[in-house]
Short mmCIF file of C-alpha atoms in Angstrom, two decimals:
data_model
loop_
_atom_site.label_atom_id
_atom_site.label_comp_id
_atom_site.label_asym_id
_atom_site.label_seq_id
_atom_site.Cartn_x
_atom_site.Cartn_y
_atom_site.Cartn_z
CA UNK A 1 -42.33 17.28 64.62
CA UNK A 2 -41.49 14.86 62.07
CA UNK A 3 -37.10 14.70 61.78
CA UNK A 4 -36.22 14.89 57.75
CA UNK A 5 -33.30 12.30 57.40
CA UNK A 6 -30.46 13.23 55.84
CA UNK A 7 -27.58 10.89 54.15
CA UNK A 8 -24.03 11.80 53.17
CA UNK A 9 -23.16 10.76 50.13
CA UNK A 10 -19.24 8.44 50.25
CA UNK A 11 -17.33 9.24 47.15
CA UNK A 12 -16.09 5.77 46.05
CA UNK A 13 -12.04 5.09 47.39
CA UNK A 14 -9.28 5.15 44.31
CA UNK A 15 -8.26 1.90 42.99
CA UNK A 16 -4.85 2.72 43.59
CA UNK A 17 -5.57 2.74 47.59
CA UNK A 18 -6.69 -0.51 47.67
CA UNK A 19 -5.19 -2.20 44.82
CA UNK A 20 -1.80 -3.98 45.38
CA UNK A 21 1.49 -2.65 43.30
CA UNK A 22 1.02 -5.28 40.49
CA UNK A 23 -3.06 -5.59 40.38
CA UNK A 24 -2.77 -1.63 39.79
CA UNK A 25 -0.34 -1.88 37.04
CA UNK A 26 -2.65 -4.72 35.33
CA UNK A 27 -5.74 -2.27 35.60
CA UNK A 28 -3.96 0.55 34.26
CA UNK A 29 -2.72 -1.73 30.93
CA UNK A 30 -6.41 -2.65 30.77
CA UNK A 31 -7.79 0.49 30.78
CA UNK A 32 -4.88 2.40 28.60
CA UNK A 33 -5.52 -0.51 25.84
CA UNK A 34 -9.38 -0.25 26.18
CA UNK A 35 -9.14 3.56 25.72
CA UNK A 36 -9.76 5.11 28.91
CA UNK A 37 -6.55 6.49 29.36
CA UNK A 38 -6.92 9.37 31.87
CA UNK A 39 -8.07 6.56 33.93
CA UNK A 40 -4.40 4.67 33.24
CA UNK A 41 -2.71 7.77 33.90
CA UNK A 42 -4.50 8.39 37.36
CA UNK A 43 -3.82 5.32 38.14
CA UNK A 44 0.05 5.50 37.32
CA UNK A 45 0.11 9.16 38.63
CA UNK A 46 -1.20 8.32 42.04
CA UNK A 47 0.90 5.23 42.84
CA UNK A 48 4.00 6.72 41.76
CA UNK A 49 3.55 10.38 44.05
CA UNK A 50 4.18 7.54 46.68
CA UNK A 51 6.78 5.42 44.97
CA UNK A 52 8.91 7.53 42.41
CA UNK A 53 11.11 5.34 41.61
CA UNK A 54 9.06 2.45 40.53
CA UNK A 55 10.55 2.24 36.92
CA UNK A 56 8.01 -0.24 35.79
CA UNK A 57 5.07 2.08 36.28
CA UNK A 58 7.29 4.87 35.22
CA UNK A 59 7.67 3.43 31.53
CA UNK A 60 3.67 2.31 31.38
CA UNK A 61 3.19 6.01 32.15
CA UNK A 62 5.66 7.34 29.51
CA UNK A 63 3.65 4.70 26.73
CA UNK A 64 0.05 6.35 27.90
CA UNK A 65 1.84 9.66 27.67
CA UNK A 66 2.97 8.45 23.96
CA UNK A 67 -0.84 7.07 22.53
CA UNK A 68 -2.35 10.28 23.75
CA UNK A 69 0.37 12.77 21.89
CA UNK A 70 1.93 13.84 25.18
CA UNK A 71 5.17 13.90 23.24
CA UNK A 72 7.72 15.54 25.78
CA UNK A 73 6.00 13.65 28.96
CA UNK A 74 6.64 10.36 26.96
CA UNK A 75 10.11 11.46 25.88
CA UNK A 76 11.34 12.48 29.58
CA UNK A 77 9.49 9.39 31.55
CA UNK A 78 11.42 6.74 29.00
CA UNK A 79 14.77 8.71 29.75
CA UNK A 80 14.40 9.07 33.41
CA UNK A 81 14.25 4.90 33.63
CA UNK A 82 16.62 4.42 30.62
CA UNK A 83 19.29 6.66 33.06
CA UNK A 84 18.60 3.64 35.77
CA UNK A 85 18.30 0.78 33.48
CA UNK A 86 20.14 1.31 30.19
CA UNK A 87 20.56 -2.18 28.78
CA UNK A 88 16.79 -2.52 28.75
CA UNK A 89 15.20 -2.59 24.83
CA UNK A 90 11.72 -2.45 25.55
CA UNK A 91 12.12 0.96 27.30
CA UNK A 92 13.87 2.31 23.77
CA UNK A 93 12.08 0.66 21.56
CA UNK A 94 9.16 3.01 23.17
CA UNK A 95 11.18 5.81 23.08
CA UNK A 96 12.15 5.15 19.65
CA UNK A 97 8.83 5.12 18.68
CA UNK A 98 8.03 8.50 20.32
CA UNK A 99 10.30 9.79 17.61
CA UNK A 100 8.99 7.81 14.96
CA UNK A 101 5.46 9.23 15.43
CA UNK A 102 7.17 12.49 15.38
CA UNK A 103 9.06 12.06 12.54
CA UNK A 104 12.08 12.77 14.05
CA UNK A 105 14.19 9.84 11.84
CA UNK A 106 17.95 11.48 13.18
CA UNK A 107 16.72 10.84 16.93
CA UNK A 108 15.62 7.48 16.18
CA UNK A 109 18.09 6.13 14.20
CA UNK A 110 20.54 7.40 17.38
CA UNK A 111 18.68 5.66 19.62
CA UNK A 112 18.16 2.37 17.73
CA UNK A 113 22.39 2.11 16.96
CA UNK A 114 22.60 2.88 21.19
CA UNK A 115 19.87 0.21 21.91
CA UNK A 116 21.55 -1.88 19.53
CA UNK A 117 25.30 -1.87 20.89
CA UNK A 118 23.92 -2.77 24.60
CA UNK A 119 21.66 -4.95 23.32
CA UNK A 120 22.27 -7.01 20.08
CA UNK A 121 20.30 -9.01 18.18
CA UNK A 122 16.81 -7.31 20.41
CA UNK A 123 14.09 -7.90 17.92
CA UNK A 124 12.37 -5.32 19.18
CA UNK A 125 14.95 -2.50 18.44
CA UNK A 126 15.46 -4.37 14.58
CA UNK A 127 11.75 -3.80 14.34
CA UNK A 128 11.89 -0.38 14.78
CA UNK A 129 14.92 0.14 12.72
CA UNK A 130 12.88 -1.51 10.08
CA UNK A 131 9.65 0.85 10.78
CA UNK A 132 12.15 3.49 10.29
CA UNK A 133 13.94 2.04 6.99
CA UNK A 134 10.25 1.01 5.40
CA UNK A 135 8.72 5.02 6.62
CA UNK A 136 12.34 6.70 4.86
CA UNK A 137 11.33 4.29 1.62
CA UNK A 138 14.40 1.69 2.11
CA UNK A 139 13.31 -1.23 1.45
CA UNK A 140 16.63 -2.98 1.27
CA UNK A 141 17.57 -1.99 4.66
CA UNK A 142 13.80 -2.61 5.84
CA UNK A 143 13.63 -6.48 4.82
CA UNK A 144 17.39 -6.99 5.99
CA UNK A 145 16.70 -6.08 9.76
CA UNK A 146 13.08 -7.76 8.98
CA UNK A 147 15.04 -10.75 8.40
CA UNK A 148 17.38 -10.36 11.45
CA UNK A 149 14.36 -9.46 13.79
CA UNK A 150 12.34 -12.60 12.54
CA UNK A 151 15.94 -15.22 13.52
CA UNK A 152 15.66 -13.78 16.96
CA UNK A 153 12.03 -13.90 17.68
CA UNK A 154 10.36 -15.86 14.82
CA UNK A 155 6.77 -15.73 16.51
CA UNK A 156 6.56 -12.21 17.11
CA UNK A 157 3.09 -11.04 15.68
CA UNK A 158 4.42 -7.37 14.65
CA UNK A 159 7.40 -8.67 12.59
CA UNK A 160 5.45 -11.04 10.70
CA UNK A 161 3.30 -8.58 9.54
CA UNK A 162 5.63 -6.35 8.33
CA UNK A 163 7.57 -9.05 6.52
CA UNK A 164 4.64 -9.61 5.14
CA UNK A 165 4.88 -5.80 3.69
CA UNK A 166 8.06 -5.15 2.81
CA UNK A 167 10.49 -7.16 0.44
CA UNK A 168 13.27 -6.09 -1.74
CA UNK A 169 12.22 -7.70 -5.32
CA UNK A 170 9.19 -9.49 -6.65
CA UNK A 171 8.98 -11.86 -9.93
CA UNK A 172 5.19 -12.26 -10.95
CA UNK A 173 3.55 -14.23 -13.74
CA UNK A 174 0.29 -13.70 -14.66
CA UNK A 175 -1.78 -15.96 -17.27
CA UNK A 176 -5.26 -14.73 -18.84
CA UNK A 177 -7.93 -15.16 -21.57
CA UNK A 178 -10.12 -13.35 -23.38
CA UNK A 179 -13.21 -14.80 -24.25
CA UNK A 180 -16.18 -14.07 -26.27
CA UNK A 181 -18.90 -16.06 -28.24
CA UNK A 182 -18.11 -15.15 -32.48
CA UNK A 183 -19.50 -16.88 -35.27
CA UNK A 184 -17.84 -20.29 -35.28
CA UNK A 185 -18.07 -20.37 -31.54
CA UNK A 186 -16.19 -19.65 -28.51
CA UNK A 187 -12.88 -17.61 -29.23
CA UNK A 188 -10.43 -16.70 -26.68
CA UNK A 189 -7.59 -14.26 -26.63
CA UNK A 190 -4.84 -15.61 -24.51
CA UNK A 191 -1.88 -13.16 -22.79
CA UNK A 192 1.14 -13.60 -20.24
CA UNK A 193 2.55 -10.75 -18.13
CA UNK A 194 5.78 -11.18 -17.09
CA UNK A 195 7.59 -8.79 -14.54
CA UNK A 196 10.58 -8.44 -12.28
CA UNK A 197 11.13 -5.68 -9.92
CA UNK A 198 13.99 -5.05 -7.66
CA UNK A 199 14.68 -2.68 -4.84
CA UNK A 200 18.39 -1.00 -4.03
CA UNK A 201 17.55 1.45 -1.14
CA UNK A 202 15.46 4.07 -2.12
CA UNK A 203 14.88 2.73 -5.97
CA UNK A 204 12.67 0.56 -7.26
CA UNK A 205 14.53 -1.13 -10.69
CA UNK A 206 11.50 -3.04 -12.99
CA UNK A 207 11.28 -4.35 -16.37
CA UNK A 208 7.63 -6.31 -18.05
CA UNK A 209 6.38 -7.93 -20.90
CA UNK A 210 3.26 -8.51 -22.88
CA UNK A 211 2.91 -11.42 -24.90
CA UNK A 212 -0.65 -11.70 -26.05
CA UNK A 213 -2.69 -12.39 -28.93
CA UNK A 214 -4.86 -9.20 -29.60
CA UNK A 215 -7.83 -8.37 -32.09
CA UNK A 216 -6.99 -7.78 -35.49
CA UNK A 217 -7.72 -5.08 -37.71
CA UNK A 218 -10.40 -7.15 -39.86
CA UNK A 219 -13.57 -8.68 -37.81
CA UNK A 220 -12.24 -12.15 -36.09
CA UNK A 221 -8.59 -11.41 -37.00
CA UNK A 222 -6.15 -12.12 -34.08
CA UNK A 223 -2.50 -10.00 -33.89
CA UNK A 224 0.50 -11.31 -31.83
CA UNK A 225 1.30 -8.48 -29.72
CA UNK A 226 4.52 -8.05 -27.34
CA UNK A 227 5.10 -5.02 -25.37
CA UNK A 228 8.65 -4.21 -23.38
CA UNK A 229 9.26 -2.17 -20.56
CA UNK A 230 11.50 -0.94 -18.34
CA UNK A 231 10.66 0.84 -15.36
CA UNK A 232 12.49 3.01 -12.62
CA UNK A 233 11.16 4.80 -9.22
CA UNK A 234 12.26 6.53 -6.51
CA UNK A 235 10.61 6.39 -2.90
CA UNK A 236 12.07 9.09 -1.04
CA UNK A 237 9.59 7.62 2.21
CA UNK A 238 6.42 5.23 2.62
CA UNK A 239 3.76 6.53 0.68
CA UNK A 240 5.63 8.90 -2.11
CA UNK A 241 6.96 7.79 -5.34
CA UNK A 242 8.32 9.20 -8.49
CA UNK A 243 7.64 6.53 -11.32
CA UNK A 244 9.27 6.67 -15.03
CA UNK A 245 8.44 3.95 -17.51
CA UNK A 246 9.61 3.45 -21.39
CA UNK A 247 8.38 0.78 -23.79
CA UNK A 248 7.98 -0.75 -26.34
CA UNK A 249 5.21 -2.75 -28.89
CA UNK A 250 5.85 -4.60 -31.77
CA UNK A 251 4.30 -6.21 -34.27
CA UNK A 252 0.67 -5.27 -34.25
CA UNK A 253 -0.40 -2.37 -35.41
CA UNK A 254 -3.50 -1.73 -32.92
CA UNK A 255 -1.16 -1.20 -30.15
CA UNK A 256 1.63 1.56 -29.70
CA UNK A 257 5.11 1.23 -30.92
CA UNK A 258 6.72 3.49 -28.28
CA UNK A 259 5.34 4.26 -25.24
CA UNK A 260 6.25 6.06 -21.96
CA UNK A 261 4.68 6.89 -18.28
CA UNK A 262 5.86 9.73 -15.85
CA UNK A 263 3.60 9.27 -12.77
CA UNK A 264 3.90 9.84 -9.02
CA UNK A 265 2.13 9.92 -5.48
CA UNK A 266 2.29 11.75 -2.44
CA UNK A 267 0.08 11.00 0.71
CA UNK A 268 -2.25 14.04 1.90
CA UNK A 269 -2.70 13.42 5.21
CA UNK A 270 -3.02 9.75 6.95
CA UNK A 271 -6.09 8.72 4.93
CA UNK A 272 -5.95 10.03 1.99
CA UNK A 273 -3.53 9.52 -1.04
CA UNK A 274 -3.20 11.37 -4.41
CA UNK A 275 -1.50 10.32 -7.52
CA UNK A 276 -0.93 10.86 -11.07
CA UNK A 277 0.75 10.45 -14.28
CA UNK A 278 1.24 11.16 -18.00
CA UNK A 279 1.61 8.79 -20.71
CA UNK A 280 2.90 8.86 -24.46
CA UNK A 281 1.97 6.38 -27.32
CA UNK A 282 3.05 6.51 -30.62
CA UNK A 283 1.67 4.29 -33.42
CA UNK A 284 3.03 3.38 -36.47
CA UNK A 285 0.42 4.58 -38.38
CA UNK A 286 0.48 8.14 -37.39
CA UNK A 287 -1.32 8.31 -34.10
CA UNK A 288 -0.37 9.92 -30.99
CA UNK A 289 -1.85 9.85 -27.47
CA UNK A 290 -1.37 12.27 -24.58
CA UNK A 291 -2.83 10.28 -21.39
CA UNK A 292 -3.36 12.25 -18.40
CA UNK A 293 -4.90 10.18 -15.33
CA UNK A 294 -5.37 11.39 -11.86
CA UNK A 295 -6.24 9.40 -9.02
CA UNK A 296 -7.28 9.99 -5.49
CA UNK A 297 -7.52 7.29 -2.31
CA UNK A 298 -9.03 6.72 0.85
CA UNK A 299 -8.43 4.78 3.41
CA UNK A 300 -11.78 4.33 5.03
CA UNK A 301 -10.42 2.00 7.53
CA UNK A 302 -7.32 0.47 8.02
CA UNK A 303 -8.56 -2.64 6.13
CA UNK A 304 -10.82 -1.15 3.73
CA UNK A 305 -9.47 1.55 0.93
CA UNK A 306 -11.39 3.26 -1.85
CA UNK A 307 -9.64 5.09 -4.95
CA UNK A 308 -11.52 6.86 -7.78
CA UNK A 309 -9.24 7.06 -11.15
CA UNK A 310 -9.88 9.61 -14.17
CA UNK A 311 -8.19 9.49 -17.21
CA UNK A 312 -8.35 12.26 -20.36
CA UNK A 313 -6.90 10.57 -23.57
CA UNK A 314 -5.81 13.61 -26.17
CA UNK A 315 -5.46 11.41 -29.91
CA UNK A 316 -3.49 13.28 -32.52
CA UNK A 317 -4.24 11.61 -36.25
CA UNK A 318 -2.80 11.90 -39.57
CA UNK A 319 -6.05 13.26 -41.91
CA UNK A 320 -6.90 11.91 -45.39
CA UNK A 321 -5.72 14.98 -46.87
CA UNK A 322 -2.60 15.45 -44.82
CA UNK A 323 -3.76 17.56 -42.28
CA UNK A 324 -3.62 17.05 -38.23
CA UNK A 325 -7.01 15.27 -36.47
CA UNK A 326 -7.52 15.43 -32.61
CA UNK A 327 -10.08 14.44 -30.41
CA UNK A 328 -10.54 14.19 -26.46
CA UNK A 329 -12.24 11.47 -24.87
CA UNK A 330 -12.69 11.02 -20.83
CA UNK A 331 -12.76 7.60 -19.04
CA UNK A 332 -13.18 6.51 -15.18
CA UNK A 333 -12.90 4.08 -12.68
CA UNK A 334 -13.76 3.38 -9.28
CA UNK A 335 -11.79 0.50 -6.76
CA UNK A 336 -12.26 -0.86 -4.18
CA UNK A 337 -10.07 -3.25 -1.92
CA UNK A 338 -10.45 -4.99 1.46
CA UNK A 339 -7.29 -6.12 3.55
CA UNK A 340 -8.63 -7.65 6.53
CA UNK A 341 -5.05 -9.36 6.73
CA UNK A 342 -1.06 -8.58 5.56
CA UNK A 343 -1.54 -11.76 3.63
CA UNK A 344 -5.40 -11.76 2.34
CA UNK A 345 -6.87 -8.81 0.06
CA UNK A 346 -9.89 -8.65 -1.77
CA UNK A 347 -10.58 -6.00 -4.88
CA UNK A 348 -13.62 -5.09 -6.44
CA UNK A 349 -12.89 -2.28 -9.55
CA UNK A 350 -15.47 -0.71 -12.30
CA UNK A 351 -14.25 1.53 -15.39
CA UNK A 352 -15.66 2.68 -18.10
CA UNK A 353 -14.07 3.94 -21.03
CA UNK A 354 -12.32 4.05 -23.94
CA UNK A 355 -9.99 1.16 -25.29
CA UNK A 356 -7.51 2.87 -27.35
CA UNK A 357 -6.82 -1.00 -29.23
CA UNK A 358 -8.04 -2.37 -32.62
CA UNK A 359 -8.77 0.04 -34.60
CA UNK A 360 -5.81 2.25 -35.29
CA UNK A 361 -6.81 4.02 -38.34
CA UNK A 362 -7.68 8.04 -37.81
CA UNK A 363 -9.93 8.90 -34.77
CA UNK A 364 -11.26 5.44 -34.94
CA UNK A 365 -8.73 4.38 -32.33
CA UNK A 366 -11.38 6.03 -29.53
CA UNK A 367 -14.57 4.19 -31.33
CA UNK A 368 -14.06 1.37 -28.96
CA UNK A 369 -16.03 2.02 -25.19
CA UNK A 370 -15.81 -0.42 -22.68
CA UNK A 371 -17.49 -1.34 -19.03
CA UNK A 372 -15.44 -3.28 -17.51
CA UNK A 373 -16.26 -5.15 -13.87
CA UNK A 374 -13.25 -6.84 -12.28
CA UNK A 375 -12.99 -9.12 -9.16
CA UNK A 376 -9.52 -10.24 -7.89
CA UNK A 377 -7.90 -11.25 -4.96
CA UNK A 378 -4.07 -11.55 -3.43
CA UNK A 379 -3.26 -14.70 -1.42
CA UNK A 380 0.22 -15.04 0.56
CA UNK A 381 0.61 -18.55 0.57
CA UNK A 382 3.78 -18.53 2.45
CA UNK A 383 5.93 -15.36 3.15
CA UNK A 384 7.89 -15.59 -0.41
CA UNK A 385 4.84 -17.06 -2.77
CA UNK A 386 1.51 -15.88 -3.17
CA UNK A 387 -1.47 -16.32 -5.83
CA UNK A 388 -3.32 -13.18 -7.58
CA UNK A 389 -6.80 -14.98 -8.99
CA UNK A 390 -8.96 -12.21 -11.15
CA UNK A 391 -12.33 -12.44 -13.28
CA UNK A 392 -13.00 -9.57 -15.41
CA UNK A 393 -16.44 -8.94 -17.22
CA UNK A 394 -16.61 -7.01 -20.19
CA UNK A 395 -19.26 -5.16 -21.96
CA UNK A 396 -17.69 -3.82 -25.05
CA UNK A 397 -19.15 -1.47 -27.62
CA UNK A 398 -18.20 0.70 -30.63
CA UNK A 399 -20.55 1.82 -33.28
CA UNK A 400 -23.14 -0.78 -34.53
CA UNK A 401 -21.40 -3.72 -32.15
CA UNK A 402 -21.64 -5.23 -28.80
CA UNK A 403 -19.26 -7.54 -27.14
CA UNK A 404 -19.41 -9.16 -24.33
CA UNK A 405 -15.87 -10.64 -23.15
CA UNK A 406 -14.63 -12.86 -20.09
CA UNK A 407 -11.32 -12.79 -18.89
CA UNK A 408 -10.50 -15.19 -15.91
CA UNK A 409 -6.95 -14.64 -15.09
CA UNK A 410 -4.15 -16.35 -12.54
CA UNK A 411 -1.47 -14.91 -11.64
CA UNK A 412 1.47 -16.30 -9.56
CA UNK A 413 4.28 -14.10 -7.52
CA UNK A 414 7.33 -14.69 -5.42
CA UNK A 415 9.28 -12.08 -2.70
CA UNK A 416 12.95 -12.29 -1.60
#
């Protein structure tokens, strides 16, 4: 009779019964930061049933705990070691952040003054207190504990980047040129932007100018153009904003003499971002616009971001005889940008639509359609300078005329 063989089948030993103390706690950072988590916590779990008051595995548990949402495992592992060892800012700077994911700004802020009196000067607790300044929309307080965080660790990765974010003002100059092939030759249309923006906690203070040379009324005419604003917002937290704007325009005619914006934007979600705003012009020569233009944005990744733009333009216009003219006209746009770095951006944009310039005489302000391509980029030189470079193509067109238009642009900007 022939004996069947049989084999038993070994399940394979736990790391943590072979693996020494420290080689366990490597593995289980490996595997938390490669994803496998319930593998980390396993890991964590079974060496600490035997050794309970190993504080070091204790707080790598509490962070797994933290990435995978386990918000009051997180919260009661950090404050079982912080009881033991309460001068120790790496164990709440993670339980700061447990709040911070929450949203829980009262706890955190409580937590970052406590971590702060036992330990001053930890850059890791003025990072968070930053986080928690730049998420509540302060930039002032933001960039100040930015600044205090970067003095006592100036190589830490995490702070750099966020300087690299937040700042309290900005002063940016930007230089362009319109060109375009007329009869006598090449013509260009030059223009300087000029703005300054400061922040004071939670608003944003801004004023602009325009100085350009514009197209005149008659074929080949040029107008000197300057257009004055000043600006105000209000950033209640990262990612809203309540924007008002007033302006403006004098001399030219083809652009408005008073102008203002009310626009604002609210994130819905973690990817996605909505905004919008109304605008006013008023012309001297009779015209009014109503400008409505939503806008909606994606992040598809955390480096790349897509936003599609409408805008509705409502013209009001005085009539030969007196009476009241109005026409509608619909232009959009589509952006988008990559950030593969907090100090490198690259933007690709397309819009089509109407130019509301040139020809401000009845309805014929909306003749003028454009397509416009742009190309840009944003360039942090050092932390406080930076270069804007653009190219934008132009294809534009109103009844019996085609223009095709350049416009390199460079623009230069500075952060305190």
């Amino acid at each position: 009779m022939a004996l069947a063989g049989c084999r038993a089948t070994v399940a394979a030993p736990s790391p943590a019964t072979y693996l020494t103390r420290d080689s366990l706690l490597s593995e289980a950072r490996r595997a938390a930061r490669s994803g496998s988590r319930d593998l980390a916590r396993e890991l964590l779990e079974q060496r600490l049933s035997t050794w309970p008051d190993d504080d070091e595995l204790r707080a790598e548990l509490a962070r797994v705990d933290a990435w995978d949402g386990r918000w009051a495992a997180s919260e009661a592992g950090y404050r079982r070691v912080l009881a033991r060892h309460p001068d120790d800012p790496e164990v709440r700077a993670g339980l700061v952040d447990v709040f911070l994911w929450q949203s829980r700004w009262d706890d955190a802020s409580r937590e970052i003054a406590l971590g702060l009196e036992r330990s001053p000067g930890s850059a890791m607790l003025l990072l968070r207190r930053a986080r928690l300044a730049h998420w509540q929309g302060d930039a002032t307080t933001a960039a100040r504990s930015l600044d205090e965080a970067h003095r006592a660790s100036p190589d830490d990765a995490e702070v750099r980047a966020l300087r690299d974010v937040v700042f309290r003002g900005e002063a940016r100059l930007a230089i362009r040129d319109d060109l375009f092939f007329a009869r006598g030759g090449l013509r260009g249309y030059p223009a300087a932007d000029l703005s300054v923006l400061q922040s004071w906690n939670t608003l944003r203070l801004s004023a602009r100018t325009e100085q350009s040379l514009r197209f005149g009324v008659d074929e080949g005419s040029k107008s000197y153009n300057g257009l004055h604003f000043l600006g105000v917002a209000w950033v209640p937290r990262a990612g809203w904003m309540l924007h008002l704007e007033l302006g403006v325009g004098a001399p030219a005619v083809a652009v408005p003499r008073w102008l203002g914006r009310l626009g604002m934007s609210a994130p819905l979600g973690s990817r996605l971002t909505a905004s919008g705003s109304y605008s006013h012009w008023r012309y001297d020569s009779g015209q009014v616009v109503h400008l409505f233009n939503p806008a909606l944005g994606v992040a598809v990744t955390d480096a790349l971001r897509l936003e599609a733009r409408y805008w509705f333009a409502w013209v009001l216009a005085p009539g030969p005889s007196g009476e009241t003219l109005d026409d509608g006209v619909s232009s959009f746009g589509l952006r988008a940008s990559w950030r593969p770095s907090s100090r490198f951006e690259l933007g690709a944009e397309y819009t089509y639509g109407v130019q509301l310039d040139r020809l401000p005489v009845g309805l014929q302000l909306i003749a003028i359609r454009a397509h416009i391509v742009s190309l840009s980029a944003d360039v942090r030189v050092s932390h406080a300078f930076g270069l804007r470079p653009a190219m934008r193509v132009e294809l534009r067109t109103s009844p019996g005329d085609l223009l095709p238009i350049l416009g390199p642009e460079l623009g230069f900007y500075t952060r305190w």
